[in-house]
mmCIF file of C-alpha atoms and ligand atoms in Angstrom:
data_model
loop_
_atom_site.group_PDB
_atom_site.id
_atom_site.type_symbol
_atom_site.label_atom_id
_atom_site.label_comp_id
_atom_site.label_asym_id
_atom_site.label_seq_id
_atom_site.Cartn_x
_atom_site.Cartn_y
_atom_site.Cartn_z
ATOM 1 C CA MET A 1 9.063 20.997 5.562
ATOM 2 C CA GLU A 2 8.397 19.477 2.184
ATOM 3 C CA ILE A 3 5.424 20.329 -0.015
ATOM 4 C CA LEU A 4 4.266 17.714 -2.510
ATOM 5 C CA ASP A 5 2.075 18.532 -5.476
ATOM 6 C CA PHE A 6 -0.700 16.133 -6.342
ATOM 7 C CA VAL A 7 -3.426 15.862 -8.925
ATOM 8 C CA ASN A 8 -6.274 13.618 -7.825
ATOM 9 C CA GLN A 9 -8.599 11.545 -10.009
ATOM 10 C CA ALA A 10 -11.086 14.387 -10.362
ATOM 11 C CA GLY A 11 -8.272 16.443 -11.883
ATOM 12 C CA THR A 12 -7.989 18.570 -8.778
ATOM 13 C CA SER A 13 -4.496 19.765 -8.059
ATOM 14 C CA PHE A 14 -3.409 20.466 -4.545
ATOM 15 C CA HIS A 15 -0.376 20.971 -2.418
ATOM 16 C CA LEU A 16 0.249 18.608 0.413
ATOM 17 C CA ALA A 17 2.443 19.472 3.326
ATOM 18 C CA LEU A 18 4.599 16.662 4.571
ATOM 19 C CA LEU A 19 5.135 17.080 8.250
ATOM 20 C CA ASP A 20 8.727 16.885 9.128
ATOM 21 C CA LYS A 21 11.269 17.464 11.852
ATOM 22 C CA THR A 22 9.580 18.468 15.104
ATOM 23 C CA MET A 23 6.091 17.145 15.382
ATOM 24 C CA GLU A 24 4.671 19.863 17.573
ATOM 25 C CA GLY A 25 5.531 22.893 15.507
ATOM 26 C CA ASN A 26 4.764 21.444 12.135
ATOM 27 C CA VAL A 27 1.437 19.792 12.768
ATOM 28 C CA ARG A 28 -0.189 23.194 13.029
ATOM 29 C CA LEU A 29 1.609 24.395 9.960
ATOM 30 C CA GLY A 30 0.361 21.313 8.116
ATOM 31 C CA PHE A 31 -3.199 22.163 8.974
ATOM 32 C CA VAL A 32 -2.828 25.782 7.963
ATOM 33 C CA ILE A 33 -1.722 24.621 4.548
ATOM 34 C CA PHE A 34 -4.451 22.016 4.293
ATOM 35 C CA ARG A 35 -7.162 24.464 5.100
ATOM 36 C CA GLN A 36 -5.946 26.659 2.315
ATOM 37 C CA PHE A 37 -4.929 24.240 -0.390
ATOM 38 C CA ARG A 38 -5.719 25.391 -3.849
ATOM 39 C CA VAL A 39 -8.263 23.519 -5.935
ATOM 40 C CA LYS A 40 -8.089 25.673 -9.039
ATOM 41 C CA GLU A 41 -5.793 28.460 -10.011
ATOM 42 C CA GLY A 42 -6.702 31.386 -7.771
ATOM 43 C CA GLU A 43 -9.276 29.516 -5.636
ATOM 44 C CA THR A 44 -9.019 28.094 -2.166
ATOM 45 C CA MET A 45 -11.105 25.325 -0.676
ATOM 46 C CA VAL A 46 -12.174 24.917 2.920
ATOM 47 C CA VAL A 47 -11.867 21.185 3.410
ATOM 48 C CA LYS A 48 -14.470 19.170 5.272
ATOM 49 C CA ASN A 49 -14.394 16.120 7.458
ATOM 50 C CA PRO A 50 -13.372 13.359 7.658
ATOM 51 C CA ARG A 51 -9.791 13.948 8.571
ATOM 52 C CA MET A 52 -7.396 11.345 7.260
ATOM 53 C CA ALA A 53 -3.800 10.819 8.370
ATOM 54 C CA VAL A 54 -1.610 8.827 5.982
ATOM 55 C CA VAL A 55 1.414 7.328 7.719
ATOM 56 C CA GLY A 56 4.527 6.663 5.625
ATOM 57 C CA ALA A 57 3.462 9.459 3.272
ATOM 58 C CA ARG A 58 6.509 9.314 0.992
ATOM 59 C CA GLY A 59 5.981 5.651 0.120
ATOM 60 C CA MET A 60 4.626 4.212 -3.116
ATOM 61 C CA LEU A 61 1.174 3.204 -1.873
ATOM 62 C CA ALA A 62 0.779 6.272 0.331
ATOM 63 C CA ARG A 63 1.237 8.570 -2.645
ATOM 64 C CA MET A 64 -1.532 6.794 -4.520
ATOM 65 C CA VAL A 65 -3.829 6.803 -1.480
ATOM 66 C CA MET A 66 -3.360 10.561 -1.115
ATOM 67 C CA ASN A 67 -3.806 11.065 -4.826
ATOM 68 C CA MET A 68 -7.102 9.173 -4.876
ATOM 69 C CA ALA A 69 -8.607 10.468 -1.636
ATOM 70 C CA PRO A 70 -12.012 12.089 -2.095
ATOM 71 C CA PRO A 71 -11.444 15.819 -2.648
ATOM 72 C CA SER A 72 -13.522 16.760 0.408
ATOM 73 C CA TRP A 73 -11.321 14.793 2.789
ATOM 74 C CA LYS A 74 -8.895 16.643 4.975
ATOM 75 C CA LEU A 75 -5.571 14.982 4.335
ATOM 76 C CA VAL A 76 -2.402 14.968 6.284
ATOM 77 C CA GLY A 77 0.657 13.005 5.252
ATOM 78 C CA LEU A 78 2.990 11.896 8.028
ATOM 79 C CA SER A 79 6.492 10.800 7.237
ATOM 80 C CA HIS A 80 9.541 10.025 9.257
ATOM 81 C CA PRO A 81 11.795 11.210 10.826
ATOM 82 C CA GLY A 82 9.201 13.845 11.842
ATOM 83 C CA PHE A 83 6.660 11.128 12.512
ATOM 84 C CA ASP A 84 8.115 7.774 13.540
ATOM 85 C CA LEU A 85 5.496 5.110 14.171
ATOM 86 C CA THR A 86 7.976 3.112 16.231
ATOM 87 C CA ASP A 87 7.960 5.856 18.885
ATOM 88 C CA GLN A 88 4.868 5.181 20.968
ATOM 89 C CA PHE A 89 4.707 8.562 22.680
ATOM 90 C CA SER A 90 5.265 10.795 19.682
ATOM 91 C CA THR A 91 2.833 8.653 17.682
ATOM 92 C CA ALA A 92 0.160 9.063 20.348
ATOM 93 C CA ASN A 93 0.829 12.780 20.858
ATOM 94 C CA GLY A 94 1.156 13.595 17.166
ATOM 95 C CA LEU A 95 -2.099 11.862 16.278
ATOM 96 C CA ALA A 96 -3.873 13.337 19.302
ATOM 97 C CA GLU A 97 -3.073 16.803 17.953
ATOM 98 C CA LEU A 98 -4.376 15.950 14.508
ATOM 99 C CA ARG A 99 -7.461 14.069 15.751
ATOM 100 C CA PRO A 100 -7.906 12.100 12.491
ATOM 101 C CA ASP A 101 -11.082 10.107 11.877
ATOM 102 C CA VAL A 102 -9.130 7.667 9.744
ATOM 103 C CA ILE A 103 -5.482 6.600 9.963
ATOM 104 C CA ILE A 104 -4.066 4.768 6.965
ATOM 105 C CA ASN A 105 -0.785 3.056 7.692
ATOM 106 C CA CYS A 106 1.274 2.697 4.526
ATOM 107 C CA ALA A 107 4.573 2.797 6.426
ATOM 108 C CA ALA A 108 6.663 -0.332 6.615
ATOM 109 C CA TYR A 109 10.170 -1.693 6.428
ATOM 110 C CA THR A 110 9.701 -3.165 2.943
ATOM 111 C CA ASP A 111 13.173 -4.471 2.096
ATOM 112 C CA VAL A 112 12.351 -8.193 2.234
ATOM 113 C CA ASP A 113 15.984 -9.299 1.922
ATOM 114 C CA GLY A 114 17.352 -6.491 4.114
ATOM 115 C CA ALA A 115 15.015 -7.628 6.900
ATOM 116 C CA GLU A 116 16.981 -10.892 7.222
ATOM 117 C CA SER A 117 19.922 -8.912 8.640
ATOM 118 C CA LYS A 118 18.101 -5.819 9.980
ATOM 119 C CA THR A 119 15.821 -7.982 12.052
ATOM 120 C CA ASN A 120 15.315 -5.556 14.950
ATOM 121 C CA LEU A 121 14.406 -2.684 12.669
ATOM 122 C CA ALA A 122 11.984 -4.826 10.669
ATOM 123 C CA PHE A 123 10.188 -5.999 13.819
ATOM 124 C CA LEU A 124 10.139 -2.482 15.246
ATOM 125 C CA VAL A 125 8.621 -0.851 12.150
ATOM 126 C CA ASN A 126 6.409 -3.712 10.951
ATOM 127 C CA GLY A 127 5.635 -5.415 14.251
ATOM 128 C CA VAL A 128 5.616 -2.774 16.999
ATOM 129 C CA GLY A 129 4.656 0.325 14.955
ATOM 130 C CA PRO A 130 1.162 -0.893 13.929
ATOM 131 C CA GLY A 131 0.399 -1.604 17.603
ATOM 132 C CA ASN A 132 1.321 1.999 18.491
ATOM 133 C CA LEU A 133 -1.003 3.261 15.770
ATOM 134 C CA ALA A 134 -3.806 0.944 16.894
ATOM 135 C CA ARG A 135 -3.607 2.143 20.495
ATOM 136 C CA ALA A 136 -3.579 5.769 19.349
ATOM 137 C CA ALA A 137 -6.562 5.073 17.056
ATOM 138 C CA LYS A 138 -8.443 3.469 19.936
ATOM 139 C CA GLU A 139 -7.822 6.503 22.116
ATOM 140 C CA LEU A 140 -9.123 8.803 19.354
ATOM 141 C CA ASN A 141 -12.021 6.563 18.303
ATOM 142 C CA ALA A 142 -10.517 6.529 14.803
ATOM 143 C CA THR A 143 -10.570 3.814 12.141
ATOM 144 C CA LEU A 144 -7.189 2.274 11.315
ATOM 145 C CA VAL A 145 -6.390 0.869 7.893
ATOM 146 C CA HIS A 146 -3.228 -1.218 7.901
ATOM 147 C CA ILE A 147 -1.533 -2.912 4.950
ATOM 148 C CA SER A 148 -0.088 -6.380 5.377
ATOM 149 C CA SER A 149 1.397 -8.943 3.082
ATOM 150 C CA ASP A 150 0.964 -12.287 1.327
ATOM 151 C CA TYR A 151 4.355 -13.195 2.825
ATOM 152 C CA VAL A 152 2.617 -14.075 6.122
ATOM 153 C CA PHE A 153 1.865 -17.422 4.430
ATOM 154 C CA ASN A 154 4.297 -20.273 3.881
ATOM 155 C CA GLY A 155 3.270 -20.882 0.258
ATOM 156 C CA ASN A 156 2.521 -24.575 0.622
ATOM 157 C CA LYS A 157 -1.037 -24.259 -0.685
ATOM 158 C CA THR A 158 -2.001 -24.595 -4.330
ATOM 159 C CA VAL A 159 -5.324 -22.727 -4.157
ATOM 160 C CA PRO A 160 -5.795 -19.085 -3.071
ATOM 161 C CA TYR A 161 -5.302 -18.235 0.593
ATOM 162 C CA GLY A 162 -8.371 -17.114 2.515
ATOM 163 C CA GLU A 163 -8.364 -14.816 5.527
ATOM 164 C CA SER A 164 -8.898 -17.734 7.917
ATOM 165 C CA ASP A 165 -5.969 -19.780 6.608
ATOM 166 C CA PRO A 166 -3.313 -20.022 9.315
ATOM 167 C CA PRO A 167 -0.333 -17.754 8.671
ATOM 168 C CA ASP A 168 3.110 -19.304 8.777
ATOM 169 C CA PRO A 169 5.659 -16.800 7.512
ATOM 170 C CA ARG A 170 9.004 -18.046 6.231
ATOM 171 C CA SER A 171 10.968 -14.778 6.220
ATOM 172 C CA VAL A 172 11.790 -12.167 8.856
ATOM 173 C CA TYR A 173 9.764 -9.676 6.805
ATOM 174 C CA GLY A 174 6.738 -12.016 6.825
ATOM 175 C CA LYS A 175 7.116 -12.658 10.558
ATOM 176 C CA SER A 176 7.362 -8.948 11.301
ATOM 177 C CA LYS A 177 4.266 -8.190 9.205
ATOM 178 C CA LEU A 178 2.356 -10.919 11.051
ATOM 179 C CA GLN A 179 3.434 -9.438 14.379
ATOM 180 C CA GLY A 180 2.013 -6.081 13.233
ATOM 181 C CA GLU A 181 -1.346 -7.694 12.428
ATOM 182 C CA GLN A 182 -1.425 -9.395 15.811
ATOM 183 C CA ALA A 183 -0.576 -6.150 17.608
ATOM 184 C CA ILE A 184 -3.638 -4.520 16.008
ATOM 185 C CA LEU A 185 -5.899 -7.476 16.797
ATOM 186 C CA GLU A 186 -4.727 -7.462 20.428
ATOM 187 C CA SER A 187 -5.029 -3.678 20.895
ATOM 188 C CA GLY A 188 -8.764 -3.744 21.519
ATOM 189 C CA LEU A 189 -9.330 -1.294 18.652
ATOM 190 C CA GLU A 190 -12.871 -1.700 17.353
ATOM 191 C CA ARG A 191 -12.705 -0.227 13.864
ATOM 192 C CA PHE A 192 -9.855 -1.434 11.709
ATOM 193 C CA PHE A 193 -9.123 -2.973 8.351
ATOM 194 C CA ILE A 194 -6.041 -5.094 7.810
ATOM 195 C CA LEU A 195 -5.592 -5.489 4.059
ATOM 196 C CA ARG A 196 -3.151 -8.156 2.978
ATOM 197 C CA THR A 197 -1.875 -7.559 -0.510
ATOM 198 C CA SER A 198 0.826 -8.891 -2.837
ATOM 199 C CA TRP A 199 3.388 -8.005 -5.525
ATOM 200 C CA LEU A 200 2.572 -4.291 -5.306
ATOM 201 C CA TYR A 201 3.603 -1.830 -8.004
ATOM 202 C CA GLY A 202 2.772 1.741 -8.943
ATOM 203 C CA ALA A 203 4.222 5.170 -9.499
ATOM 204 C CA GLY A 204 6.867 6.582 -7.199
ATOM 205 C CA GLY A 205 8.390 3.453 -5.750
ATOM 206 C CA LYS A 206 10.879 0.655 -6.253
ATOM 207 C CA ASN A 207 8.988 -2.315 -7.614
ATOM 208 C CA PHE A 208 9.215 -5.231 -10.027
ATOM 209 C CA VAL A 209 7.465 -3.444 -12.909
ATOM 210 C CA GLU A 210 9.855 -0.509 -12.772
ATOM 211 C CA THR A 211 12.831 -2.873 -12.499
ATOM 212 C CA ILE A 212 11.744 -4.809 -15.597
ATOM 213 C CA ILE A 213 11.071 -1.579 -17.514
ATOM 214 C CA ARG A 214 14.626 -0.453 -16.730
ATOM 215 C CA LEU A 215 16.188 -3.827 -17.601
ATOM 216 C CA ALA A 216 14.169 -4.106 -20.829
ATOM 217 C CA GLN A 217 15.892 -0.969 -22.066
ATOM 218 C CA GLN A 218 19.352 -2.304 -21.188
ATOM 219 C CA LYS A 219 19.504 -6.079 -21.735
ATOM 220 C CA GLN A 220 18.813 -8.386 -24.667
ATOM 221 C CA GLU A 221 18.082 -11.331 -22.405
ATOM 222 C CA LEU A 222 16.384 -11.527 -19.010
ATOM 223 C CA HIS A 223 16.356 -14.500 -16.634
ATOM 224 C CA ILE A 224 13.291 -14.445 -14.421
ATOM 225 C CA VAL A 225 12.043 -16.796 -11.699
ATOM 226 C CA ALA A 226 9.175 -18.944 -12.951
ATOM 227 C CA ASP A 227 8.375 -21.145 -9.951
ATOM 228 C CA GLN A 228 6.882 -18.535 -7.614
ATOM 229 C CA ILE A 229 3.213 -17.775 -8.184
ATOM 230 C CA GLY A 230 1.389 -14.694 -6.938
ATOM 231 C CA SER A 231 -0.916 -11.838 -7.922
ATOM 232 C CA PRO A 232 0.508 -8.517 -9.095
ATOM 233 C CA THR A 233 -1.394 -5.593 -7.580
ATOM 234 C CA TYR A 234 -1.599 -2.022 -8.814
ATOM 235 C CA THR A 235 -1.522 0.608 -6.026
ATOM 236 C CA ALA A 236 -4.469 2.447 -7.638
ATOM 237 C CA ASP A 237 -6.698 -0.617 -7.243
ATOM 238 C CA LEU A 238 -5.569 -1.231 -3.671
ATOM 239 C CA ALA A 239 -6.155 2.443 -2.787
ATOM 240 C CA GLN A 240 -9.633 2.152 -4.337
ATOM 241 C CA ALA A 241 -10.303 -0.919 -2.174
ATOM 242 C CA VAL A 242 -9.281 1.034 0.931
ATOM 243 C CA PHE A 243 -11.748 3.816 0.122
ATOM 244 C CA THR A 244 -14.487 1.330 -0.785
ATOM 245 C CA LEU A 245 -14.214 -0.357 2.615
ATOM 246 C CA LEU A 246 -14.059 2.964 4.456
ATOM 247 C CA ALA A 247 -17.125 4.296 2.638
ATOM 248 C CA LEU A 248 -19.039 1.108 3.327
ATOM 249 C CA GLU A 249 -18.152 1.225 6.987
ATOM 250 C CA ALA A 250 -19.132 4.884 7.276
ATOM 251 C CA ASN A 251 -22.534 4.048 5.751
ATOM 252 C CA ARG A 252 -23.053 1.089 8.045
ATOM 253 C CA GLN A 253 -22.312 3.214 11.082
ATOM 254 C CA GLU A 254 -24.973 5.692 10.097
ATOM 255 C CA THR A 255 -27.687 3.271 9.084
ATOM 256 C CA THR A 256 -27.358 -0.016 10.948
ATOM 257 C CA ARG A 257 -28.780 -0.574 14.438
ATOM 258 C CA PRO A 258 -27.141 -2.258 16.246
ATOM 259 C CA ARG A 259 -23.907 -1.311 14.538
ATOM 260 C CA GLU A 260 -22.449 -4.124 12.534
ATOM 261 C CA SER A 261 -18.725 -3.782 12.199
ATOM 262 C CA LEU A 262 -16.927 -4.686 9.011
ATOM 263 C CA SER A 263 -13.616 -4.662 10.841
ATOM 264 C CA GLY A 264 -11.171 -7.452 10.258
ATOM 265 C CA ILE A 265 -8.630 -8.922 7.897
ATOM 266 C CA TYR A 266 -9.244 -8.698 4.143
ATOM 267 C CA HIS A 267 -7.262 -10.028 1.222
ATOM 268 C CA PHE A 268 -6.948 -7.714 -1.737
ATOM 269 C CA SER A 269 -4.847 -8.303 -4.863
ATOM 270 C CA ASN A 270 -5.669 -7.901 -8.514
ATOM 271 C CA GLU A 271 -7.546 -10.959 -9.775
ATOM 272 C CA GLY A 272 -5.720 -13.879 -11.341
ATOM 273 C CA ALA A 273 -2.214 -15.158 -10.783
ATOM 274 C CA CYS A 274 1.059 -15.614 -12.609
ATOM 275 C CA SER A 275 4.737 -16.330 -12.091
ATOM 276 C CA TRP A 276 7.352 -13.548 -11.985
ATOM 277 C CA HIS A 277 8.430 -14.804 -15.427
ATOM 278 C CA ARG A 278 4.925 -14.410 -16.875
ATOM 279 C CA PHE A 279 4.611 -11.021 -15.178
ATOM 280 C CA ALA A 280 7.903 -9.849 -16.724
ATOM 281 C CA SER A 281 6.879 -11.147 -20.175
ATOM 282 C CA GLU A 282 3.617 -9.205 -19.987
ATOM 283 C CA ILE A 283 5.431 -6.021 -18.897
ATOM 284 C CA VAL A 284 7.839 -6.240 -21.832
ATOM 285 C CA SER A 285 5.093 -6.903 -24.373
ATOM 286 C CA LEU A 286 3.089 -3.928 -23.044
ATOM 287 C CA LEU A 287 6.211 -1.784 -23.160
ATOM 288 C CA LYS A 288 6.388 -2.398 -26.899
ATOM 289 C CA LYS A 289 3.081 -0.489 -27.211
ATOM 290 C CA THR A 290 4.722 2.588 -25.687
ATOM 291 C CA SER A 291 7.406 4.895 -27.024
ATOM 292 C CA ILE A 292 10.018 3.335 -24.722
ATOM 293 C CA PRO A 293 12.724 1.536 -26.741
ATOM 294 C CA VAL A 294 12.846 -2.154 -25.813
ATOM 295 C CA LYS A 295 16.143 -4.021 -26.126
ATOM 296 C CA THR A 296 15.037 -7.326 -24.595
ATOM 297 C CA ARG A 297 14.523 -10.140 -27.107
ATOM 298 C CA ARG A 298 14.309 -13.172 -24.809
ATOM 299 C CA ILE A 299 12.942 -13.726 -21.325
ATOM 300 C CA LEU A 300 14.103 -17.059 -19.987
ATOM 301 C CA PRO A 301 12.461 -18.885 -17.071
ATOM 302 C CA ILE A 302 14.707 -19.843 -14.169
ATOM 303 C CA GLY A 303 14.099 -21.534 -10.818
ATOM 304 C CA THR A 304 14.219 -19.936 -7.364
ATOM 305 C CA VAL A 305 17.348 -22.042 -6.754
ATOM 306 C CA ASP A 306 19.075 -20.326 -9.693
ATOM 307 C CA TYR A 307 18.544 -16.882 -8.149
ATOM 308 C CA PRO A 308 19.394 -17.220 -4.449
ATOM 309 C CA LEU A 309 18.312 -14.338 -2.209
ATOM 310 C CA PRO A 310 18.707 -13.847 1.556
ATOM 311 C CA ALA A 311 14.961 -14.128 2.307
ATOM 312 C CA PRO A 312 12.952 -17.239 1.448
ATOM 313 C CA ARG A 313 9.772 -16.491 -0.534
ATOM 314 C CA PRO A 314 6.520 -18.483 -0.588
ATOM 315 C CA CYS A 315 6.315 -20.389 -3.870
ATOM 316 C CA TYR A 316 2.550 -19.801 -3.976
ATOM 317 C CA SER A 317 1.007 -16.746 -2.309
ATOM 318 C CA VAL A 318 -2.196 -16.048 -4.237
ATOM 319 C CA LEU A 319 -4.759 -14.319 -2.013
ATOM 320 C CA SER A 320 -8.476 -14.959 -2.401
ATOM 321 C CA GLY A 321 -10.472 -11.749 -2.814
ATOM 322 C CA GLU A 322 -13.816 -13.506 -2.155
ATOM 323 C CA LYS A 323 -14.444 -11.895 1.245
ATOM 324 C CA TYR A 324 -13.727 -8.406 -0.091
ATOM 325 C CA LYS A 325 -16.011 -8.976 -3.086
ATOM 326 C CA LYS A 326 -18.816 -10.416 -0.961
ATOM 327 C CA VAL A 327 -18.714 -7.596 1.591
ATOM 328 C CA THR A 328 -18.369 -4.718 -0.872
ATOM 329 C CA GLY A 329 -20.071 -6.099 -3.991
ATOM 330 C CA ALA A 330 -17.148 -4.600 -5.901
ATOM 331 C CA VAL A 331 -15.407 -6.117 -8.886
ATOM 332 C CA ILE A 332 -11.633 -6.575 -8.594
ATOM 333 C CA PRO A 333 -9.766 -5.755 -11.815
ATOM 334 C CA GLY A 334 -7.645 -8.546 -13.281
ATOM 335 C CA TRP A 335 -3.870 -8.243 -13.001
ATOM 336 C CA ARG A 336 -3.256 -8.000 -16.779
ATOM 337 C CA GLU A 337 -5.817 -5.235 -17.248
ATOM 338 C CA ALA A 338 -4.405 -3.351 -14.246
ATOM 339 C CA LEU A 339 -0.867 -3.731 -15.542
ATOM 340 C CA GLU A 340 -1.878 -2.392 -18.943
ATOM 341 C CA ARG A 341 -3.570 0.588 -17.298
ATOM 342 C CA TYR A 342 -0.350 1.309 -15.427
ATOM 343 C CA VAL A 343 2.235 0.715 -18.143
ATOM 344 C CA LEU A 344 0.344 2.623 -20.840
ATOM 345 C CA ASN A 345 -0.296 5.614 -18.549
ATOM 346 C CA ARG A 346 3.005 5.702 -16.680
ATOM 347 C CA ASP A 347 4.252 8.872 -18.303
ATOM 348 C CA LYS A 348 1.104 10.794 -17.314
ATOM 349 C CA LEU A 349 1.229 9.369 -13.789
ATOM 350 C CA SER A 350 4.806 10.457 -13.228
ATOM 351 C CA GLN A 351 3.918 13.981 -14.341
ATOM 352 C CA GLY A 352 0.931 13.993 -11.954
HETATM 353 N N1 LIG B 1 5.785 -3.550 -2.204
HETATM 354 C C1 LIG B 1 5.217 -4.756 -2.205
HETATM 355 O O1 LIG B 1 5.424 -5.575 -3.113
HETATM 356 C C2 LIG B 1 4.271 -5.134 -1.105
HETATM 357 C C3 LIG B 1 3.663 -6.400 -1.126
HETATM 358 C C4 LIG B 1 2.774 -6.732 -0.106
HETATM 359 C C5 LIG B 1 2.512 -5.825 0.913
HETATM 360 N N2 LIG B 1 3.154 -4.614 0.920
HETATM 361 C C6 LIG B 1 2.857 -3.672 2.002
HETATM 362 O O2 LIG B 1 2.239 -2.527 1.436
HETATM 363 C C7 LIG B 1 2.540 -1.387 2.229
HETATM 364 C C8 LIG B 1 3.035 -0.252 1.331
HETATM 365 O O3 LIG B 1 4.208 -0.690 0.666
HETATM 366 P P1 LIG B 1 5.043 0.292 -0.282
HETATM 367 O O4 LIG B 1 5.704 -0.579 -1.285
HETATM 368 O O5 LIG B 1 4.211 1.440 -0.687
HETATM 369 O O6 LIG B 1 6.158 0.780 0.750
HETATM 370 P P2 LIG B 1 7.348 1.837 0.534
HETATM 371 O O7 LIG B 1 7.241 2.493 -0.790
HETATM 372 O O8 LIG B 1 8.623 1.140 0.895
HETATM 373 O O9 LIG B 1 7.002 2.924 1.630
HETATM 374 C C9 LIG B 1 7.098 2.650 2.994
HETATM 375 C C10 LIG B 1 7.237 3.983 3.694
HETATM 376 O O10 LIG B 1 7.327 3.741 5.115
HETATM 377 C C11 LIG B 1 8.177 4.728 5.637
HETATM 378 N N3 LIG B 1 8.710 4.342 6.928
HETATM 379 C C12 LIG B 1 9.643 3.398 7.183
HETATM 380 N N4 LIG B 1 9.902 3.363 8.507
HETATM 381 C C13 LIG B 1 9.105 4.305 9.086
HETATM 382 C C14 LIG B 1 8.907 4.746 10.418
HETATM 383 N N5 LIG B 1 9.589 4.213 11.438
HETATM 384 N N6 LIG B 1 8.021 5.736 10.661
HETATM 385 C C15 LIG B 1 7.334 6.298 9.641
HETATM 386 N N7 LIG B 1 7.470 5.918 8.356
HETATM 387 C C16 LIG B 1 8.350 4.932 8.080
HETATM 388 C C17 LIG B 1 9.272 4.848 4.600
HETATM 389 O O11 LIG B 1 9.915 6.073 4.730
HETATM 390 P P3 LIG B 1 11.399 6.284 4.110
HETATM 391 O O12 LIG B 1 11.270 6.038 2.655
HETATM 392 O O13 LIG B 1 11.702 7.691 4.469
HETATM 393 O O14 LIG B 1 12.242 5.267 4.802
HETATM 394 C C18 LIG B 1 8.496 4.759 3.298
HETATM 395 O O15 LIG B 1 8.121 6.038 2.834
HETATM 396 C C19 LIG B 1 3.542 -1.855 3.279
HETATM 397 O O16 LIG B 1 2.840 -2.149 4.465
HETATM 398 C C20 LIG B 1 4.089 -3.143 2.719
HETATM 399 O O17 LIG B 1 4.525 -4.024 3.733
HETATM 400 C C21 LIG B 1 4.004 -4.247 -0.061
#
């Protein structure tokens, strides 16, 4: 079993047990560790409800979700092969043992180009897996938070996509993510949030920002696609949105008669939009404010046709955050501000 160390936003450090190998034996062990995790040197904390299971716990977003979870929440991170969301029975049994109040699914097959050849795997993880989680959540009366993608759209629009715009994915990845959404909608689960997001980056994962930071230290000239438009999204802001919706729903359940559900599909990306080329230019100029040596002198715009990849991408996949803002009253940080927050604090984040 693997133990991860985290420091959350309140500066609390804790150890998190990643459940591994056999589900049955290690679930209990996970809870023993959770009940005793240290909050300060020499102190232990008895954690309170709600219980939250984070699926895909080693992934980029999952790490941020666990890092930002309210300190009083009882957390359990589930990662494969110990917990495989494509296995209906072990998913149901594993979650039944944990009895979480909230399940956050950050697991996915995220290799957009790989999905074009590993079609079955992509559909299994992204299409079938969320349905397994939804049925388990229904059985346990838990709330499911599931993350989906801007790639469910074809990109033919020129204004931001709303939640009621018809999906029409172009890639296997997009199709598999849409299948996952539909599996949740068809499961009969009452309390769920499907958050579609885009161009995600953050600590502890492969992403465009980290790729550009690496290339900027190696190459004098970069050639970056300039005819695809989207909204970069920082994992910290998406994780915050998840907790905002969950808190709002918990309040509604306590105070509203009859209960009014907030369940449904939401779009959440950082505000504003740019091309990959603009995004890369901003990353490199921010990098110059850090101690990282930058070699890149020129960033040249190229077309999608000049950089052929196995999976087709939507040329415009900006998501409208209007529904999220209206329901929560929250402000969504702009993509440039979020990027600055990330790039200028990266070193501290990686230590955390
Ligand atoms: N990254 C983006 O630009 C982007 C954009 C839009 C939406 N999204 C969505 O945002 C969510 C989070 O993305 P991310 O970038 O944080 O993903 P990530 O870093 O690739 O993490 C995904 C995690 O899922 C785990 N996983 C894969 N198959 C599994 C299975 N069968 N059972 C259990 N766990 C499994 C992986 O484990 P291993 O590492 O051990 O394989 C990995 O830890 C995903 O739903 C993704 O589709 C991402």
